[in-house]
Amino acid sequence: MQRFMIVGGNRLQGTVRVSGSKNSTLPIVAASLLLDGECTIKGVPRLRDVAVMRDVLVHLGADVVWEKDAMHINASSINCQDVSEDLMRRMRASNLVLGPLISRFKHAKISYPGGCNIGSRPMNLHMKGLQALGVEITEKFGYITARAQKLQGSEVYLDMPSVGATENLMMASIYAKGTTIIRNAAREPEIIDLQNFLNRMGAMVKGAGTDTIRVTGVDKLSGTTHTVIPDRIEAGTHMIAAAITGGDVIITDVIPEHLEPVINKLRETGVYVEVKDDQVRVVADKRPKSVDIKTMPYPGFPTDMQPQFMALLTVAENTSVVTETVFENRYKHVMELRRMGADIRLEGQTAVIKGMPRLSGATVEASDLRAGAALVLAALAAEDGTVLEQVEHIDRGYERLENKYNALGARIIRVNS
Ligand code: UD1
């Protein structure tokens, strides 16, 4: 167990580079299971979640070499299609191997992921989609077993544009006979990245980025090299770090279009945001103004930025309203922000935040990845020191966040609890 000791009050200044996207890397690494051969993924961030996905692949029998930001995966020797409870518990997104395994081996078994800190997160849409392709699903003793004689292209309508279900269905239909049409598909940039990777291997996937994706089955894929897109949530987090500390930070290696909802909301608070090619500069010199936020699937405001943006709103002028519509239980950070002096009232899925001039340091705990990031941001702007427990959650999605912020002038020390 590790904790951060954070001394707040420093204005962040300088340049910070964004790593490769966690949420692109995870499905792309899982998709490499489709290939009877070797592929290379570049721009792979050194994150705990990515290490879990590597462990899942190794458990299934793949050869994985991860050096610096490149992962070389050879999935020709897969000898198992079962993902145990232990690996599933370490990371929900391990369920992304379901699609590629069923596509290539016509069999997969994963432990049921269950609920997590931000909501119940069922897999009914993944299963409904797989069944439409001819997969037989049984749920017993906490495991989901998927089997098929053959996979037949079909039309699937997702009741909700689930990112994971869209990705699993894209991968499941790669070797299916005929064409699969996924309607009301998720439109996140990570889905486009997955499509690009699959097509580089020889798949025929069209429409990612829109709500209709068409996959025409192929017989064979071949090895390729692919670089994942930059992490838009990491970039958004750095933007808030600049804004909340009254800083001046240039964030490089970003795709600004992916950040539009965050950039627009930040501008509404009065923060100056300049966009140039693959860079965003954020300059803040006064207290932010209050704004209202409602999380939505892409291209709406990302739920993965809700806790961090809320941290900013705790020090805004006047009252802001945040509504979470994607996950039912994504307010664990509220209690911790209150410990730091924030005035937040919860009414169901809505949080009403009365901005204060400053927060004060306290001992708080990261309950999940983005809640942890929000607490780091709050601590950077707080008076006095903050002790942040359970930083392992933060390491799931940020590469040594303390090093990136210390290089900009923050004071964060990592210590063993
Ligand atoms: C992905 C992201 C996560 C992000 C989320 C929403 C990865 C690895 N993770 O998670 O960071 O917060 O998208 O942008 O990419 N749902 C169902 N039934 C299903 C599937 C989902 O009801 O079968 C619901 C979920 O409970 C949730 C909503 O749909 O309320 C969105 O979930 P989903 O888009 O599937 O999120 P993930 O893919 O798990």
PDB file of N, CA and C in Angstrom, residues 255-306:
ATOM      1  N   ILE A 255      -4.699  14.702 -29.000  1.00  0.00           N
ATOM      2  CA  ILE A 255      -5.550  14.937 -30.168  1.00  0.00           C
ATOM      3  C   ILE A 255      -6.661  15.858 -29.668  1.00  0.00           C
ATOM      4  N   PRO A 256      -6.545  17.186 -29.919  1.00  0.00           N
ATOM      5  CA  PRO A 256      -7.464  18.140 -29.302  1.00  0.00           C
ATOM      6  C   PRO A 256      -8.935  17.846 -29.588  1.00  0.00           C
ATOM      7  N   GLU A 257      -9.242  17.284 -30.764  1.00  0.00           N
ATOM      8  CA  GLU A 257     -10.654  16.994 -31.096  1.00  0.00           C
ATOM      9  C   GLU A 257     -11.265  16.038 -30.060  1.00  0.00           C
ATOM     10  N   HIS A 258     -10.448  15.129 -29.530  1.00  0.00           N
ATOM     11  CA  HIS A 258     -10.971  14.170 -28.546  1.00  0.00           C
ATOM     12  C   HIS A 258     -11.304  14.845 -27.217  1.00  0.00           C
ATOM     13  N   LEU A 259     -10.808  16.077 -27.065  1.00  0.00           N
ATOM     14  CA  LEU A 259     -10.965  16.768 -25.768  1.00  0.00           C
ATOM     15  C   LEU A 259     -12.017  17.865 -25.828  1.00  0.00           C
ATOM     16  N   GLU A 260     -12.741  17.936 -26.955  1.00  0.00           N
ATOM     17  CA  GLU A 260     -13.661  19.061 -27.141  1.00  0.00           C
ATOM     18  C   GLU A 260     -14.623  19.313 -25.987  1.00  0.00           C
ATOM     19  N   PRO A 261     -15.301  18.278 -25.465  1.00  0.00           N
ATOM     20  CA  PRO A 261     -16.241  18.568 -24.370  1.00  0.00           C
ATOM     21  C   PRO A 261     -15.539  19.161 -23.154  1.00  0.00           C
ATOM     22  N   VAL A 262     -14.322  18.699 -22.878  1.00  0.00           N
ATOM     23  CA  VAL A 262     -13.587  19.202 -21.704  1.00  0.00           C
ATOM     24  C   VAL A 262     -13.090  20.623 -21.975  1.00  0.00           C
ATOM     25  N   ILE A 263     -12.560  20.843 -23.177  1.00  0.00           N
ATOM     26  CA  ILE A 263     -12.055  22.187 -23.529  1.00  0.00           C
ATOM     27  C   ILE A 263     -13.195  23.202 -23.434  1.00  0.00           C
ATOM     28  N   ASN A 264     -14.349  22.848 -23.986  1.00  0.00           N
ATOM     29  CA  ASN A 264     -15.467  23.798 -23.990  1.00  0.00           C
ATOM     30  C   ASN A 264     -15.941  24.119 -22.589  1.00  0.00           C
ATOM     31  N   LYS A 265     -16.041  23.113 -21.741  1.00  0.00           N
ATOM     32  CA  LYS A 265     -16.490  23.361 -20.363  1.00  0.00           C
ATOM     33  C   LYS A 265     -15.465  24.203 -19.609  1.00  0.00           C
ATOM     34  N   LEU A 266     -14.187  23.918 -19.871  1.00  0.00           N
ATOM     35  CA  LEU A 266     -13.138  24.665 -19.180  1.00  0.00           C
ATOM     36  C   LEU A 266     -13.178  26.135 -19.602  1.00  0.00           C
ATOM     37  N   ARG A 267     -13.398  26.363 -20.895  1.00  0.00           N
ATOM     38  CA  ARG A 267     -13.495  27.758 -21.371  1.00  0.00           C
ATOM     39  C   ARG A 267     -14.683  28.452 -20.714  1.00  0.00           C
ATOM     40  N   GLU A 268     -15.787  27.707 -20.511  1.00  0.00           N
ATOM     41  CA  GLU A 268     -16.964  28.297 -19.857  1.00  0.00           C
ATOM     42  C   GLU A 268     -16.640  28.764 -18.438  1.00  0.00           C
ATOM     43  N   THR A 269     -15.664  28.120 -17.799  1.00  0.00           N
ATOM     44  CA  THR A 269     -15.307  28.540 -16.436  1.00  0.00           C
ATOM     45  C   THR A 269     -14.423  29.790 -16.455  1.00  0.00           C
ATOM     46  N   GLY A 270     -14.040  30.234 -17.658  1.00  0.00           N
ATOM     47  CA  GLY A 270     -13.221  31.437 -17.769  1.00  0.00           C
ATOM     48  C   GLY A 270     -11.742  31.129 -17.911  1.00  0.00           C
ATOM     49  N   VAL A 271     -11.387  29.857 -17.922  1.00  0.00           N
ATOM     50  CA  VAL A 271      -9.975  29.471 -18.082  1.00  0.00           C
ATOM     51  C   VAL A 271      -9.597  29.634 -19.561  1.00  0.00           C
ATOM     52  N   TYR A 272      -8.366  30.094 -19.808  1.00  0.00           N
ATOM     53  CA  TYR A 272      -7.914  30.286 -21.186  1.00  0.00           C
ATOM     54  C   TYR A 272      -7.351  28.961 -21.718  1.00  0.00           C
ATOM     55  N   VAL A 273      -7.887  28.507 -22.845  1.00  0.00           N
ATOM     56  CA  VAL A 273      -7.394  27.260 -23.451  1.00  0.00           C
ATOM     57  C   VAL A 273      -7.026  27.545 -24.901  1.00  0.00           C
ATOM     58  N   GLU A 274      -5.756  27.281 -25.229  1.00  0.00           N
ATOM     59  CA  GLU A 274      -5.287  27.507 -26.596  1.00  0.00           C
ATOM     60  C   GLU A 274      -4.983  26.153 -27.233  1.00  0.00           C
ATOM     61  N   VAL A 275      -5.517  25.944 -28.433  1.00  0.00           N
ATOM     62  CA  VAL A 275      -5.327  24.647 -29.093  1.00  0.00           C
ATOM     63  C   VAL A 275      -4.419  24.836 -30.295  1.00  0.00           C
ATOM     64  N   LYS A 276      -3.362  24.010 -30.379  1.00  0.00           N
ATOM     65  CA  LYS A 276      -2.422  24.124 -31.506  1.00  0.00           C
ATOM     66  C   LYS A 276      -1.972  22.724 -31.910  1.00  0.00           C
ATOM     67  N   ASP A 277      -2.272  22.304 -33.123  1.00  0.00           N
ATOM     68  CA  ASP A 277      -1.871  20.980 -33.625  1.00  0.00           C
ATOM     69  C   ASP A 277      -2.098  19.892 -32.574  1.00  0.00           C
ATOM     70  N   ASP A 278      -0.992  19.349 -32.015  1.00  0.00           N
ATOM     71  CA  ASP A 278      -1.161  18.275 -31.032  1.00  0.00           C
ATOM     72  C   ASP A 278      -0.871  18.759 -29.612  1.00  0.00           C
ATOM     73  N   GLN A 279      -1.159  20.055 -29.388  1.00  0.00           N
ATOM     74  CA  GLN A 279      -0.895  20.617 -28.054  1.00  0.00           C
ATOM     75  C   GLN A 279      -2.091  21.417 -27.558  1.00  0.00           C
ATOM     76  N   VAL A 280      -2.203  21.467 -26.247  1.00  0.00           N
ATOM     77  CA  VAL A 280      -3.221  22.337 -25.641  1.00  0.00           C
ATOM     78  C   VAL A 280      -2.515  23.104 -24.527  1.00  0.00           C
ATOM     79  N   ARG A 281      -2.700  24.432 -24.512  1.00  0.00           N
ATOM     80  CA  ARG A 281      -2.118  25.231 -23.423  1.00  0.00           C
ATOM     81  C   ARG A 281      -3.263  25.738 -22.549  1.00  0.00           C
ATOM     82  N   VAL A 282      -3.113  25.584 -21.262  1.00  0.00           N
ATOM     83  CA  VAL A 282      -4.164  26.013 -20.325  1.00  0.00           C
ATOM     84  C   VAL A 282      -3.562  27.056 -19.391  1.00  0.00           C
ATOM     85  N   VAL A 283      -4.198  28.233 -19.347  1.00  0.00           N
ATOM     86  CA  VAL A 283      -3.701  29.312 -18.493  1.00  0.00           C
ATOM     87  C   VAL A 283      -4.854  29.788 -17.611  1.00  0.00           C
ATOM     88  N   ALA A 284      -4.601  29.857 -16.316  1.00  0.00           N
ATOM     89  CA  ALA A 284      -5.651  30.315 -15.398  1.00  0.00           C
ATOM     90  C   ALA A 284      -5.050  31.352 -14.459  1.00  0.00           C
ATOM     91  N   ASP A 285      -5.731  32.492 -14.320  1.00  0.00           N
ATOM     92  CA  ASP A 285      -5.176  33.490 -13.399  1.00  0.00           C
ATOM     93  C   ASP A 285      -6.214  34.022 -12.413  1.00  0.00           C
ATOM     94  N   LYS A 286      -7.419  33.458 -12.442  1.00  0.00           N
ATOM     95  CA  LYS A 286      -8.401  33.861 -11.426  1.00  0.00           C
ATOM     96  C   LYS A 286      -9.291  32.671 -11.075  1.00  0.00           C
ATOM     97  N   ARG A 287     -10.143  32.872 -10.079  1.00  0.00           N
ATOM     98  CA  ARG A 287     -11.029  31.773  -9.679  1.00  0.00           C
ATOM     99  C   ARG A 287     -11.943  31.380 -10.835  1.00  0.00           C
ATOM    100  N   PRO A 288     -12.152  30.075 -11.063  1.00  0.00           N
ATOM    101  CA  PRO A 288     -13.058  29.687 -12.149  1.00  0.00           C
ATOM    102  C   PRO A 288     -14.502  30.062 -11.833  1.00  0.00           C
ATOM    103  N   LYS A 289     -15.289  30.228 -12.902  1.00  0.00           N
ATOM    104  CA  LYS A 289     -16.728  30.476 -12.711  1.00  0.00           C
ATOM    105  C   LYS A 289     -17.442  29.131 -12.628  1.00  0.00           C
ATOM    106  N   SER A 290     -18.607  29.119 -12.010  1.00  0.00           N
ATOM    107  CA  SER A 290     -19.351  27.866 -11.895  1.00  0.00           C
ATOM    108  C   SER A 290     -19.906  27.456 -13.262  1.00  0.00           C
ATOM    109  N   VAL A 291     -20.016  26.165 -13.500  1.00  0.00           N
ATOM    110  CA  VAL A 291     -20.678  25.646 -14.717  1.00  0.00           C
ATOM    111  C   VAL A 291     -21.461  24.392 -14.347  1.00  0.00           C
ATOM    112  N   ASP A 292     -22.397  24.013 -15.190  1.00  0.00           N
ATOM    113  CA  ASP A 292     -23.128  22.765 -14.977  1.00  0.00           C
ATOM    114  C   ASP A 292     -22.603  21.707 -15.943  1.00  0.00           C
ATOM    115  N   ILE A 293     -22.574  20.481 -15.476  1.00  0.00           N
ATOM    116  CA  ILE A 293     -22.040  19.382 -16.298  1.00  0.00           C
ATOM    117  C   ILE A 293     -22.976  18.189 -16.232  1.00  0.00           C
ATOM    118  N   LYS A 294     -23.151  17.556 -17.385  1.00  0.00           N
ATOM    119  CA  LYS A 294     -23.917  16.308 -17.417  1.00  0.00           C
ATOM    120  C   LYS A 294     -23.083  15.298 -18.190  1.00  0.00           C
ATOM    121  N   THR A 295     -22.742  14.174 -17.576  1.00  0.00           N
ATOM    122  CA  THR A 295     -21.917  13.190 -18.287  1.00  0.00           C
ATOM    123  C   THR A 295     -22.772  12.440 -19.302  1.00  0.00           C
ATOM    124  N   MET A 296     -22.171  12.120 -20.429  1.00  0.00           N
ATOM    125  CA  MET A 296     -22.869  11.435 -21.526  1.00  0.00           C
ATOM    126  C   MET A 296     -21.864  10.566 -22.267  1.00  0.00           C
ATOM    127  N   PRO A 297     -22.353   9.570 -23.012  1.00  0.00           N
ATOM    128  CA  PRO A 297     -21.420   8.841 -23.885  1.00  0.00           C
ATOM    129  C   PRO A 297     -20.790   9.822 -24.884  1.00  0.00           C
ATOM    130  N   TYR A 298     -19.623   9.491 -25.427  1.00  0.00           N
ATOM    131  CA  TYR A 298     -18.931  10.335 -26.392  1.00  0.00           C
ATOM    132  C   TYR A 298     -19.850  10.652 -27.569  1.00  0.00           C
ATOM    133  N   PRO A 299     -19.910  11.871 -28.070  1.00  0.00           N
ATOM    134  CA  PRO A 299     -19.042  13.013 -27.797  1.00  0.00           C
ATOM    135  C   PRO A 299     -19.517  13.923 -26.660  1.00  0.00           C
ATOM    136  N   GLY A 300     -20.299  13.389 -25.751  1.00  0.00           N
ATOM    137  CA  GLY A 300     -20.717  14.182 -24.592  1.00  0.00           C
ATOM    138  C   GLY A 300     -19.584  14.293 -23.578  1.00  0.00           C
ATOM    139  N   PHE A 301     -19.873  14.932 -22.465  1.00  0.00           N
ATOM    140  CA  PHE A 301     -18.832  15.115 -21.440  1.00  0.00           C
ATOM    141  C   PHE A 301     -18.511  13.753 -20.806  1.00  0.00           C
ATOM    142  N   PRO A 302     -17.227  13.357 -20.789  1.00  0.00           N
ATOM    143  CA  PRO A 302     -16.880  11.991 -20.332  1.00  0.00           C
ATOM    144  C   PRO A 302     -17.075  11.761 -18.833  1.00  0.00           C
ATOM    145  N   THR A 303     -17.692  10.666 -18.502  1.00  0.00           N
ATOM    146  CA  THR A 303     -17.845  10.293 -17.090  1.00  0.00           C
ATOM    147  C   THR A 303     -16.476  10.151 -16.426  1.00  0.00           C
ATOM    148  N   ASP A 304     -15.460   9.742 -17.205  1.00  0.00           N
ATOM    149  CA  ASP A 304     -14.118   9.568 -16.644  1.00  0.00           C
ATOM    150  C   ASP A 304     -13.450  10.898 -16.284  1.00  0.00           C
ATOM    151  N   MET A 305     -14.075  12.026 -16.633  1.00  0.00           N
ATOM    152  CA  MET A 305     -13.548  13.348 -16.236  1.00  0.00           C
ATOM    153  C   MET A 305     -14.433  14.006 -15.180  1.00  0.00           C
ATOM    154  N   GLN A 306     -15.526  13.349 -14.814  1.00  0.00           N
ATOM    155  CA  GLN A 306     -16.461  13.979 -13.872  1.00  0.00           C
ATOM    156  C   GLN A 306     -15.840  14.259 -12.500  1.00  0.00           C
TER     157      GLN A 306
END
